[in-house]
PDB file of C-alpha atoms in Angstrom:
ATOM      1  CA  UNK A1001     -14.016  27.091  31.675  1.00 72.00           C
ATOM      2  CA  UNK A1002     -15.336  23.322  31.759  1.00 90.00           C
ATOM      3  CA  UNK A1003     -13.168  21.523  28.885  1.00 95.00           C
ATOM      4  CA  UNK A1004     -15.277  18.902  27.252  1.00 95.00           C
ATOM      5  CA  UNK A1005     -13.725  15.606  25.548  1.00 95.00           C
ATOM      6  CA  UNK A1006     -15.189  14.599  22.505  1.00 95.00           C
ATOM      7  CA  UNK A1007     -14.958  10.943  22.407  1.00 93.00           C
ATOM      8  CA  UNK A1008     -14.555  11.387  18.652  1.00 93.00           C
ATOM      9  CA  UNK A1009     -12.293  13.951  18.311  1.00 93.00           C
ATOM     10  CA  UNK A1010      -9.807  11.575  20.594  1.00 92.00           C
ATOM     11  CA  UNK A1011     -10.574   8.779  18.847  1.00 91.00           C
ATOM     12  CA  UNK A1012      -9.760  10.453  15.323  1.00 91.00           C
ATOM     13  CA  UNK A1013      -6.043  10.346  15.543  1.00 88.00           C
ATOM     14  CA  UNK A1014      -4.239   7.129  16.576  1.00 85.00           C
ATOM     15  CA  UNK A1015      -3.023   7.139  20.502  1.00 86.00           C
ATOM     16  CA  UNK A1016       0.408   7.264  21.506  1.00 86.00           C
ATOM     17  CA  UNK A1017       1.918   3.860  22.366  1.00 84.00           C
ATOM     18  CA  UNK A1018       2.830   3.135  25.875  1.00 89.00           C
ATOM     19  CA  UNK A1019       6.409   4.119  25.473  1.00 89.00           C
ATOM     20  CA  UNK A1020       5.098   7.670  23.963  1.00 90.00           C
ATOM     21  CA  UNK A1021       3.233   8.779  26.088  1.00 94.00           C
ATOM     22  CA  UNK A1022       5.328   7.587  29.192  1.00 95.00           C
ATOM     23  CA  UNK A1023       7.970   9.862  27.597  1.00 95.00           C
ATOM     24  CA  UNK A1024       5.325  12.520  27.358  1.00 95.00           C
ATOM     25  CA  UNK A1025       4.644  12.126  30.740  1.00 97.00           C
ATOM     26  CA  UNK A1026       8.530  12.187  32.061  1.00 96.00           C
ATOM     27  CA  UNK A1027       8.714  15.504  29.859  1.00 96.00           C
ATOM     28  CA  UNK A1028       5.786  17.462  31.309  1.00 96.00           C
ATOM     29  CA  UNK A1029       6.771  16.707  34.744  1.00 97.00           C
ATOM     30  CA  UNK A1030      10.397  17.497  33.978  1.00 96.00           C
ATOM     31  CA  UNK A1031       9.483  20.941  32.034  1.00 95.00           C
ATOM     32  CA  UNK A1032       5.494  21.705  32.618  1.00 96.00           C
ATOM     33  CA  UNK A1033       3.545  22.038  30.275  1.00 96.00           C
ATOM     34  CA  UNK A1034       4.894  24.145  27.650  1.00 94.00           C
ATOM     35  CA  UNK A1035       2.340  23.791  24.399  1.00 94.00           C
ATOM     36  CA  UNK A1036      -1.130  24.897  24.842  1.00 96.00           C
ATOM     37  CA  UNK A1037      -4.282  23.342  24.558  1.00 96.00           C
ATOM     38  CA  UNK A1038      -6.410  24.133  21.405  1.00 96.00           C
ATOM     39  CA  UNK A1039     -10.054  24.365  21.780  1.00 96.00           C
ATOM     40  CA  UNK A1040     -13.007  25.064  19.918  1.00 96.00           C
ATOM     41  CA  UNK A1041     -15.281  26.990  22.194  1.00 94.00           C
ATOM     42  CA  UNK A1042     -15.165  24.547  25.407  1.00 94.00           C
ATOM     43  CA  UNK A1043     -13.976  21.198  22.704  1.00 96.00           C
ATOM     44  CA  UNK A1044     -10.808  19.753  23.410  1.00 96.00           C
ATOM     45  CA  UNK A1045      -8.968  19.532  19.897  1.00 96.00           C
ATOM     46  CA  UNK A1046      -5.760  19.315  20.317  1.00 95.00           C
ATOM     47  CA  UNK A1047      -3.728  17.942  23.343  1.00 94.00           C
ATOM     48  CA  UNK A1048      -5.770  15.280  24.782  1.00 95.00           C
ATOM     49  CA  UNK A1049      -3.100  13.523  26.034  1.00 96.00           C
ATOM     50  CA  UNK A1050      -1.177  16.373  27.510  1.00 96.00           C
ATOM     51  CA  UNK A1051      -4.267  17.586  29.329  1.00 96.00           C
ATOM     52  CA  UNK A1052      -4.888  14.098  30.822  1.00 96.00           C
ATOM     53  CA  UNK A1053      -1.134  14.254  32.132  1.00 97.00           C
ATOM     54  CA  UNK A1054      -1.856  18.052  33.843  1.00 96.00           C
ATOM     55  CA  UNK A1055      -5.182  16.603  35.264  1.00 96.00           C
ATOM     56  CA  UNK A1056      -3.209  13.851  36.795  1.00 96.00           C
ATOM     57  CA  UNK A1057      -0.503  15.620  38.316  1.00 97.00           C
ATOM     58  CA  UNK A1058      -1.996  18.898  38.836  1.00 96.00           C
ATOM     59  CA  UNK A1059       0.300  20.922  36.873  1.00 96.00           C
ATOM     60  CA  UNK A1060      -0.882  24.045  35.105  1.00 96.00           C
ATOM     61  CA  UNK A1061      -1.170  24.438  31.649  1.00 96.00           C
ATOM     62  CA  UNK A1062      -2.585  27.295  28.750  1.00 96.00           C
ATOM     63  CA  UNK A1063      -5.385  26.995  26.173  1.00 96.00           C
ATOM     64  CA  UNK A1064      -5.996  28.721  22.503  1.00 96.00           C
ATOM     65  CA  UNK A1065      -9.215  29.434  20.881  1.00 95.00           C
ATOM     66  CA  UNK A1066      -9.235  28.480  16.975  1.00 94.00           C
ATOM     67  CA  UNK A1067     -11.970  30.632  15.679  1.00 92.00           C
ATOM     68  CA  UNK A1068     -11.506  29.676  12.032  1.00 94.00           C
ATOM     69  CA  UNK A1069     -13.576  26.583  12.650  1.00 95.00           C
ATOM     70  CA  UNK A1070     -16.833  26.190  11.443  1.00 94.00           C
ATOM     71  CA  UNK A1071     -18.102  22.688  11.910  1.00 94.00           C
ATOM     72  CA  UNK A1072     -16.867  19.220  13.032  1.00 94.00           C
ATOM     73  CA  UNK A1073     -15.511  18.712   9.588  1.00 94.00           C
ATOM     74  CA  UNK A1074     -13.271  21.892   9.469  1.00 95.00           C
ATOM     75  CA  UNK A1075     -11.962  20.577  13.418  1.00 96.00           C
ATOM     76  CA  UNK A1076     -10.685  17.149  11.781  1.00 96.00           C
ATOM     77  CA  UNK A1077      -9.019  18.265   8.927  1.00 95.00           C
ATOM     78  CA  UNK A1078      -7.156  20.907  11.044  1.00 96.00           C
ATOM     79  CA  UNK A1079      -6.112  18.205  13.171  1.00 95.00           C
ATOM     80  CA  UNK A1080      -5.215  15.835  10.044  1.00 95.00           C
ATOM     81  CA  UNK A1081      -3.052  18.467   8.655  1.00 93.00           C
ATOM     82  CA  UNK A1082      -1.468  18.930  11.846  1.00 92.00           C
ATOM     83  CA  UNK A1083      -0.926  15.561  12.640  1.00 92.00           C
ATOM     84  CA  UNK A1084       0.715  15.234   8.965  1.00 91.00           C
ATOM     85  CA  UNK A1085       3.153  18.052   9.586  1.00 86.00           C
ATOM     86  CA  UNK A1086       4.722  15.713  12.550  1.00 85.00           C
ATOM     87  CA  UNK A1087       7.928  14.190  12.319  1.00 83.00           C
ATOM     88  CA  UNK A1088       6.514  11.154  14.640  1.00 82.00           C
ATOM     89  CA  UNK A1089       3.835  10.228  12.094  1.00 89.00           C
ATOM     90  CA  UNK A1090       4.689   6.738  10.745  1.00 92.00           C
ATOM     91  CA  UNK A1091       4.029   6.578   6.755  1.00 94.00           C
ATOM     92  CA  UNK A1092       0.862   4.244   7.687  1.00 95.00           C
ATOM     93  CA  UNK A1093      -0.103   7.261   9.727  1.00 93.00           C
ATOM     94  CA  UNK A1094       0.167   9.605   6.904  1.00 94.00           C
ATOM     95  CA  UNK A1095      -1.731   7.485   4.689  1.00 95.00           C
ATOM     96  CA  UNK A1096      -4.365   6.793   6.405  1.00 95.00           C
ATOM     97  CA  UNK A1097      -4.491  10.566   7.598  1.00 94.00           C
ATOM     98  CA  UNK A1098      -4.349  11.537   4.041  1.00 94.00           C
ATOM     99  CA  UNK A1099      -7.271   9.342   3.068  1.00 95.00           C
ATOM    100  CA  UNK A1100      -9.179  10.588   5.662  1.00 94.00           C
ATOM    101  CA  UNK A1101      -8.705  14.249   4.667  1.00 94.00           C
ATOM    102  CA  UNK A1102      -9.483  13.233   0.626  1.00 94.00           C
ATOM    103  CA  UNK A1103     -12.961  11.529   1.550  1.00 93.00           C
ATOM    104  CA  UNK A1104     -14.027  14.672   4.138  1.00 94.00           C
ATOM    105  CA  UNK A1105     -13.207  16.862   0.790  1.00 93.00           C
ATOM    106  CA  UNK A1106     -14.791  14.619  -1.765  1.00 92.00           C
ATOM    107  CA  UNK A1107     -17.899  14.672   0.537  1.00 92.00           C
ATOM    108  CA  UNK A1108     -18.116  18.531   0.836  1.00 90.00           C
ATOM    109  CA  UNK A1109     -18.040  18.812  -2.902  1.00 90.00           C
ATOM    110  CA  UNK A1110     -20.557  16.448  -3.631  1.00 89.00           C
ATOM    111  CA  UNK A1111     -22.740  18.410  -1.104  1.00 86.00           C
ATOM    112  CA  UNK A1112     -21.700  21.955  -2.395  1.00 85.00           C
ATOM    113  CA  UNK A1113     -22.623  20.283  -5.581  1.00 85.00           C
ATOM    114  CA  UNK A1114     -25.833  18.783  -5.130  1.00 86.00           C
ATOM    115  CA  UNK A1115     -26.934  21.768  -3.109  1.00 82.00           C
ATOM    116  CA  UNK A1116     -26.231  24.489  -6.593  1.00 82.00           C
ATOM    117  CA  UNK A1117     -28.537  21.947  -8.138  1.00 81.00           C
ATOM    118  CA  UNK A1118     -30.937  22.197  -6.039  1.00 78.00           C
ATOM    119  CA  UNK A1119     -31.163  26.165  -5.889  1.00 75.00           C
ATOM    120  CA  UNK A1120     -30.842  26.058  -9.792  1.00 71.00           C
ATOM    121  CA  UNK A1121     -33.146  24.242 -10.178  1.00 73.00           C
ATOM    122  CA  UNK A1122     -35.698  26.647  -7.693  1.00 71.00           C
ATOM    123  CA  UNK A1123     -34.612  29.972  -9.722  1.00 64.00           C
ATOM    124  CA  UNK A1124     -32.715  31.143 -12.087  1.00 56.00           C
ATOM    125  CA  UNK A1125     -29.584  32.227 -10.681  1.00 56.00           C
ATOM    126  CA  UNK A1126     -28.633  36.418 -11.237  1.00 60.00           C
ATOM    127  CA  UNK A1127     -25.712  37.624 -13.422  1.00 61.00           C
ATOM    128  CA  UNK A1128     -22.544  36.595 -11.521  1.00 58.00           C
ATOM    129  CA  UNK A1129     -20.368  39.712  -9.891  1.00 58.00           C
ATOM    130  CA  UNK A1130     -16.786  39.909 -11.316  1.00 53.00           C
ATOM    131  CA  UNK A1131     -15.706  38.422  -7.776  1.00 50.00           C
ATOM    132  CA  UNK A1132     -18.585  35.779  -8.792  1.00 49.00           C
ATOM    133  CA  UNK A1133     -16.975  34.751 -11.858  1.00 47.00           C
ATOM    134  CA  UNK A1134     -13.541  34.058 -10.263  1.00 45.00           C
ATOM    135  CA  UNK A1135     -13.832  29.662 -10.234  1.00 47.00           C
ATOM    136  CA  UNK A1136     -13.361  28.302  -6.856  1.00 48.00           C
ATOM    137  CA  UNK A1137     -10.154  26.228  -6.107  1.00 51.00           C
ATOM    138  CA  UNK A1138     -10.613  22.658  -7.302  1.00 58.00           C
ATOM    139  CA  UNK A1139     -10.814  19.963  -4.748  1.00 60.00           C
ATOM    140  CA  UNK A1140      -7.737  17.975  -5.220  1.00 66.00           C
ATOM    141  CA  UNK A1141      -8.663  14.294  -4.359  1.00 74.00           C
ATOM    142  CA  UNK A1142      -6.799  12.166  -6.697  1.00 86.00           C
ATOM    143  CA  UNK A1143      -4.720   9.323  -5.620  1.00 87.00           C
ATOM    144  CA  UNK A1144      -1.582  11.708  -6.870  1.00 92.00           C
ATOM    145  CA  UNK A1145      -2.378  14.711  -4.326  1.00 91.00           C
ATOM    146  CA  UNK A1146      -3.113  11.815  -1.573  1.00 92.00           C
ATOM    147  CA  UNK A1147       0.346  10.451  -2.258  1.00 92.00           C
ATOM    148  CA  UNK A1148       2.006  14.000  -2.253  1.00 92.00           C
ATOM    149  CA  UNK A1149      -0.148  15.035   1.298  1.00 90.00           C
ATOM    150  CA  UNK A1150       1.173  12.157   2.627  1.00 92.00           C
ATOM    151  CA  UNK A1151       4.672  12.449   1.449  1.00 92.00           C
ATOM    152  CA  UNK A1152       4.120   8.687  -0.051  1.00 94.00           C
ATOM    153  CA  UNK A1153       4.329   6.996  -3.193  1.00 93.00           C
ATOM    154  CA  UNK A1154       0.868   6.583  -5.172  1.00 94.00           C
ATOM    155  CA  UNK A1155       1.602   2.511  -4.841  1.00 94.00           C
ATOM    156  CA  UNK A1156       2.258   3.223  -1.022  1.00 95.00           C
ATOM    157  CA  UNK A1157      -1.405   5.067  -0.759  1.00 95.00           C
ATOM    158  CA  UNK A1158      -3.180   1.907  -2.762  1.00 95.00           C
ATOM    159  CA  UNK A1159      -1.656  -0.478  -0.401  1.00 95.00           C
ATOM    160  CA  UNK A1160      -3.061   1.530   2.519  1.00 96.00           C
ATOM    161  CA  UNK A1161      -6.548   1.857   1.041  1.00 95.00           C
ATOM    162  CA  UNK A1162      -6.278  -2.104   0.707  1.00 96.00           C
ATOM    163  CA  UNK A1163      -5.555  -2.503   4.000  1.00 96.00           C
ATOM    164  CA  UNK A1164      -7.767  -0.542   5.310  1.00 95.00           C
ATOM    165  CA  UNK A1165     -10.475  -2.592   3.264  1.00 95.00           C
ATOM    166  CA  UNK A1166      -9.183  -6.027   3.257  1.00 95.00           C
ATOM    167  CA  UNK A1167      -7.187  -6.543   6.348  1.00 96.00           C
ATOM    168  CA  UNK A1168      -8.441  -7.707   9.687  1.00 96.00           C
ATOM    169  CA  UNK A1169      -8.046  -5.580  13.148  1.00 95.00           C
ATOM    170  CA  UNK A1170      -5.714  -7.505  14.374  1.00 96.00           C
ATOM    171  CA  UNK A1171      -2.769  -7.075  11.115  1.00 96.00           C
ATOM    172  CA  UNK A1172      -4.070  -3.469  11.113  1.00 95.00           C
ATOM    173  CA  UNK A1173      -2.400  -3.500  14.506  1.00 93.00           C
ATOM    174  CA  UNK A1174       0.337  -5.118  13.051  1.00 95.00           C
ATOM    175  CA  UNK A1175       0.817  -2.488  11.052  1.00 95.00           C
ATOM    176  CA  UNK A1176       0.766   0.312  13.361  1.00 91.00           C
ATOM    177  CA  UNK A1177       2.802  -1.607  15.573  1.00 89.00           C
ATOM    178  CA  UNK A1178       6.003  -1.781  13.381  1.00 90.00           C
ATOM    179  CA  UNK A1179       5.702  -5.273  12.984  1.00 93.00           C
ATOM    180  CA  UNK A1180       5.106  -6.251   9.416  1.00 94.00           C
ATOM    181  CA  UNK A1181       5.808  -3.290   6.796  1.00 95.00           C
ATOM    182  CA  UNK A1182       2.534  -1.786   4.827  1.00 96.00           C
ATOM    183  CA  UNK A1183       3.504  -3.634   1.262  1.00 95.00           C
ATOM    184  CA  UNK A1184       3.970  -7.496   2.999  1.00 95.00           C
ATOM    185  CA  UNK A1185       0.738  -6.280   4.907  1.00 96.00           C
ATOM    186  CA  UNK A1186      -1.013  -5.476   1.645  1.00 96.00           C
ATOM    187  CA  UNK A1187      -0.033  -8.839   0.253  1.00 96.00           C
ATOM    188  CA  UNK A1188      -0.864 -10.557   3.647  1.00 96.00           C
ATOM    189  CA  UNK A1189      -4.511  -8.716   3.492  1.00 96.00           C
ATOM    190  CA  UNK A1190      -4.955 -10.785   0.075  1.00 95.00           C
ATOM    191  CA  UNK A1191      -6.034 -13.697   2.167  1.00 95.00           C
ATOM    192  CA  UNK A1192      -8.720 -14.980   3.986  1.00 94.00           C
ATOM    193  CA  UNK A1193      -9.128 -13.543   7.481  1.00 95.00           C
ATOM    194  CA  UNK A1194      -8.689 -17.190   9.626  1.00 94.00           C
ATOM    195  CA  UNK A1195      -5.305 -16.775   7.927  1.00 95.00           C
ATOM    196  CA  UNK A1196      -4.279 -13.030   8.398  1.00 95.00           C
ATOM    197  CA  UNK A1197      -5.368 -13.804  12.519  1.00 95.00           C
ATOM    198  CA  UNK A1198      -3.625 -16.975  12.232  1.00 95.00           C
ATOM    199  CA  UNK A1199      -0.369 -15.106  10.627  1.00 95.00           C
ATOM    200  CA  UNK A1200      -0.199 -12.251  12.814  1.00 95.00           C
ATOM    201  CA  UNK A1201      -0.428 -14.889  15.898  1.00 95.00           C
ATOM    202  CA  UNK A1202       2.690 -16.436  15.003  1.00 94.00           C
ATOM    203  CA  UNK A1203       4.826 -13.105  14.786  1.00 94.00           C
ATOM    204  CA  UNK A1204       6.989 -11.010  12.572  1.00 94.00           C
ATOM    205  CA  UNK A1205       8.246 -14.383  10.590  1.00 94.00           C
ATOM    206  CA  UNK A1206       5.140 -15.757  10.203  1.00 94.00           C
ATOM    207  CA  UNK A1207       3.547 -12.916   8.158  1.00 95.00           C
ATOM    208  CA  UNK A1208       6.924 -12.414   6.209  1.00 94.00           C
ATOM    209  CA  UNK A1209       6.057 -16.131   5.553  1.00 94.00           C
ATOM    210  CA  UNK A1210       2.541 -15.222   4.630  1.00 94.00           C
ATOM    211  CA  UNK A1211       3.385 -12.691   2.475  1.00 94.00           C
ATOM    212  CA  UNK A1212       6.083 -14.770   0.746  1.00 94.00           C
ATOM    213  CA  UNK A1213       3.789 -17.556   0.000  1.00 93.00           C
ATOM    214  CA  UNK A1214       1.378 -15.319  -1.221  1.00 93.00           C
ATOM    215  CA  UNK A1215       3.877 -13.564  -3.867  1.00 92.00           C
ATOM    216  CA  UNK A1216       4.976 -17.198  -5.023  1.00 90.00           C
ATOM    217  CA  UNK A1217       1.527 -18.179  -5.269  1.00 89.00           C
ATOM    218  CA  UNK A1218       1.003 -15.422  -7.637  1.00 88.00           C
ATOM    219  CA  UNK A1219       4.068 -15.740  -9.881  1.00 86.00           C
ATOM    220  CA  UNK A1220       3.222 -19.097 -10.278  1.00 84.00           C
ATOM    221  CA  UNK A1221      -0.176 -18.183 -11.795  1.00 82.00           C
ATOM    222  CA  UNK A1222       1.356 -15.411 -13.610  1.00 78.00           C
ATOM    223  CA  UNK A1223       0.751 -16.402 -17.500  1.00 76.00           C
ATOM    224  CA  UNK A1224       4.372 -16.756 -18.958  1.00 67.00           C
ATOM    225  CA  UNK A1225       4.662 -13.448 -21.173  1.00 67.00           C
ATOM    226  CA  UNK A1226       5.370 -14.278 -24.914  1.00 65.00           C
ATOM    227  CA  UNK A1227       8.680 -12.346 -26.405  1.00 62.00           C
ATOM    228  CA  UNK A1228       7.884  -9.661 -28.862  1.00 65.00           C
ATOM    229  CA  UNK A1229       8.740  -9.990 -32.407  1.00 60.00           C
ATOM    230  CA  UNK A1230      12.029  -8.232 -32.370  1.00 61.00           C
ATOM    231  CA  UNK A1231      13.205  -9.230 -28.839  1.00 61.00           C
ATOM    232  CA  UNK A1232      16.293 -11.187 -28.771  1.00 61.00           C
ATOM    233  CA  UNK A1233      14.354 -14.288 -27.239  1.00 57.00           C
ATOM    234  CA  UNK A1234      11.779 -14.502 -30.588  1.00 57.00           C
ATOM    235  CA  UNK A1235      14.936 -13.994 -32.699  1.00 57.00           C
ATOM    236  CA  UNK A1236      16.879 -16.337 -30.918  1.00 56.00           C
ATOM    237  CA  UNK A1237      14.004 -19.116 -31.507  1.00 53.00           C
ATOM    238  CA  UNK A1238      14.148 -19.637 -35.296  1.00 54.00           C
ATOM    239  CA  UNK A1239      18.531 -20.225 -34.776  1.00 50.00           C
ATOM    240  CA  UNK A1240      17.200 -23.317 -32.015  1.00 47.00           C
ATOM    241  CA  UNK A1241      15.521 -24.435 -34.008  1.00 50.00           C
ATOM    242  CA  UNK A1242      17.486 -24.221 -37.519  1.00 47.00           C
ATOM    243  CA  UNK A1243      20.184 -25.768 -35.314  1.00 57.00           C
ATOM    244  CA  UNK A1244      18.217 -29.081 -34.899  1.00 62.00           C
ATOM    245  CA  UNK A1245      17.239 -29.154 -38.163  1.00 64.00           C
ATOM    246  CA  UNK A1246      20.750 -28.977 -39.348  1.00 68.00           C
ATOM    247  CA  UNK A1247      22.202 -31.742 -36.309  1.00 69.00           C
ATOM    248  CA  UNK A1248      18.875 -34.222 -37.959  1.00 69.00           C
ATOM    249  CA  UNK A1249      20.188 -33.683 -41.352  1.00 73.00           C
ATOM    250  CA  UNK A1250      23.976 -34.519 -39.786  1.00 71.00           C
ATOM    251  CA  UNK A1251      22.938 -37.965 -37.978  1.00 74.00           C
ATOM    252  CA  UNK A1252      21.078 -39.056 -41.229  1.00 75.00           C
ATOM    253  CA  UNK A1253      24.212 -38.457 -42.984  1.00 73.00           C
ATOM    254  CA  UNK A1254      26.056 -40.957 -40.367  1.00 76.00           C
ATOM    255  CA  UNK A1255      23.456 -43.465 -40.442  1.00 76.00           C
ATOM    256  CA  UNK A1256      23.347 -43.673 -44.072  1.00 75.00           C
ATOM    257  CA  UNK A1257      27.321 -43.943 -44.334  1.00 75.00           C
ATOM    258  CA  UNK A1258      27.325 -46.141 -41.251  1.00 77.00           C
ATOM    259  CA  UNK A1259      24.480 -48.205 -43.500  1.00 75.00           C
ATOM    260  CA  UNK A1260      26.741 -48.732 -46.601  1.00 73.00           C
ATOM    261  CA  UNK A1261      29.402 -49.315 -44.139  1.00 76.00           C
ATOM    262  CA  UNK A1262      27.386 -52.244 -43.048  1.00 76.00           C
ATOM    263  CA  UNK A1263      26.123 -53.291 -46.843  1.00 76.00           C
ATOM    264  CA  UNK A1264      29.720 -53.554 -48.252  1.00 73.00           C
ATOM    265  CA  UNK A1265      31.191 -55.835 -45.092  1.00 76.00           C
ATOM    266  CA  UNK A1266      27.774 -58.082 -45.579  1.00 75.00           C
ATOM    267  CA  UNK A1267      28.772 -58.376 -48.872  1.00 72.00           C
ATOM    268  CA  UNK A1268      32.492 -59.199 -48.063  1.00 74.00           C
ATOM    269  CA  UNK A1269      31.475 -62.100 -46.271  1.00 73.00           C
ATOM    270  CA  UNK A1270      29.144 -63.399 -48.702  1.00 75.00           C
ATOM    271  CA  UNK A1271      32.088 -63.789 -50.657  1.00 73.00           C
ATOM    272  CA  UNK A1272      33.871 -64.793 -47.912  1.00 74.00           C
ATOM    273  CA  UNK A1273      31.294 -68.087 -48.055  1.00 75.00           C
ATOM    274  CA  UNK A1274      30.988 -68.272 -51.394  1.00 69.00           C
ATOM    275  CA  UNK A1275      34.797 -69.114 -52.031  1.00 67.00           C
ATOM    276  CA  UNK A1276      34.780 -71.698 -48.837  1.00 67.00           C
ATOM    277  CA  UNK A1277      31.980 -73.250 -49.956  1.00 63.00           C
ATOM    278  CA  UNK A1278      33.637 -73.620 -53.743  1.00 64.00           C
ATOM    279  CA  UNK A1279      36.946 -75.065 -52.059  1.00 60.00           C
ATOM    280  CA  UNK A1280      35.113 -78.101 -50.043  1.00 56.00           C
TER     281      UNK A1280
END
C-alpha cells in the first residue's frame, strides 16, 4: 500500500520541536519502531513523524486501519482527543486542541440542525419509534466542558481564545515556545501588534515588561471602588471626620483664651502709661 500525507492532517497538530523529534529519532533507531501507524484507508493519521524517521533510515514499521471514521471531521477529532490524552501536551496545546474540538462540534450541530429543518419543513415527519424518542446526547460546547477537556481552568481557556484572536504569529510562537506563560501572553496580546513584534524581539524580559506595563496601565484606569455602607472604611469616615471637627472646636478654644490673654496684658500696660504719664 501507497501511504498518502495529507498536508492537513500534518499540519493539524503542532510539530515536535527540534529537540523532540531528535529524541524520537535516537529512540526508533535504538528500539525500531514499536507503535504503529494509523491510517484511514491509504491517509496517514497518526505517526507522521515516526513514518518520516522509518522512510529515512529504512527501518520497518506496522500500520492499523481505523474503520470508525467517517469523514475528515471524525479523523481530527480522533486525533485531538488523542493528542489531549498525552502527557507531552503543553496546557497551550490542550487549549487550543480543546477549542478546536468545541467549534468542529458546534458546527455539526448547527448542520444536523439546519438539515431537520429543512426535511420538516418538506414533510411531515412519521410517529417516532420508541428507539426514536430516546434524545440524542447534547453537544457539550460550553466554555466549562472546554476547560474540563483540556484539564484547564475556564480563565485559562479565555486567555487562549484571546490569543488566538488578538496575538500576532510571532508571540503565538512565544507561547508555544515556553517563553512567555499564556496569562502575560494574554495581557501582552492587549496591545497593538508593532508592539507585541517589538516585545517578543527583545526576549523573555521584555514581554514580562510588556505585560507588566500593561497591568499597571490598567490599575491605573481602574475607577477607585467606593466602600459599601457597612464596610469598616464608610464607617471609619464619619470618626475622620468628627475628629476634625472636634480638633477645630479645640484650636478656637486656644485662640480665644490666647485672645483674652492678649486683651488683659494690653490693658495692663495702658495702665502701665496711664500712671507714668500722671507722675511727670
Amino acid at each position: 500500500m501507497q501511504i498518502q500525507i495529507n498536508d492537513t492532517l500534518r499540519a493539524y497538530i503542532d510539530p515536535l520541536t527540534e529537540a523532540e523529534y531528535t529524541a524520537l529519532e535516537r529512540s526508533i533507531l535504538a528500539e525500531g519502531c514499536r507503535d504503529a501507524l494509523v491510517l484511514w484507508n491509504d491517509v496517514l493519521v497518526d505517526g507522521h513523524n515516526r513514518y518520516s524517521i522509518c522512510q529515512q533510515h529504512g527501518i520497518p514499521f506496522k500500520v492499523t486501519q481505523n474503520t470508525s471514521f467517517r469523514s475528515m471531521e471524525d479523523v481530527m477529532l480522533w486525533m485531538i482527543d488523542n493528542h489531549l490524552g498525552r502527557r507531552s501536551v503543553t496546557d497551550f496545546q490542550r487549549g487550543v486542541l480543546a477549542l478546536r474540538r468545541k467549534d468542529i462540534l458546534e458546527a455539526r450541530a448547527a448542520d444536523a440542525a439546519a438539515q431537520n429543518a429543512a426535511e420538516d419543513a418538506k414533510i411531515a415527519p412519521p410517529e417516532p419509534t420508541a428507539a426514536e424518542e430516546a434524545a440524542p446526547p447534547k453537544v457539550r460546547t460550553s466554555r466549562e466542558d472546554v476547560a474540563r477537556a483540556a484539564r484547564l481552568s475556564t480563565a485559562t481557556i479565555s486567555q487562549i481564545e484571546k490569543i488566538q484572536k488578538q496575538a500576532t504569529p510571532e508571540l503565538v510562537e512565544a507561547v508555544r515556545a515556553g517563553t512567555i506563560s499564556i496569562n502575560a501572553a494574554a495581557t501582552v496580546a492587549s496591545l497593538p501588534q508593532e508592539e507585541q513584534v517589538l516585545a517578543v524581539a527583545g526576549g523573555k524580559k521584555q514581554l514580562q515588561q510588556a505585560a507588566k506595563e500593561v497591568r499597571e496601565q490598567r490599575a491605573a484606569n481602574r475607577p477607585a471602588k467606593q466602600p459599601k455602607e457597612d464596610s469598616p472604611e464608610a464607617l471609619a469616615a464619619p470618626a475622620a471626620s468628627l475628629s476634625e471637627v472636634e480638633l477645630l472646636r479645640a484650636e478656637v478654644a486656644r485662640l480665644t483664651e490666647r485672645n483674652a490673654q492678649l486683651r488683659a496684658e494690653n490693658a495692663e500696660l495702658r495702665e502701665r502709661i496711664a500712671s507714668l504719664v500722671d507722675a511727670s
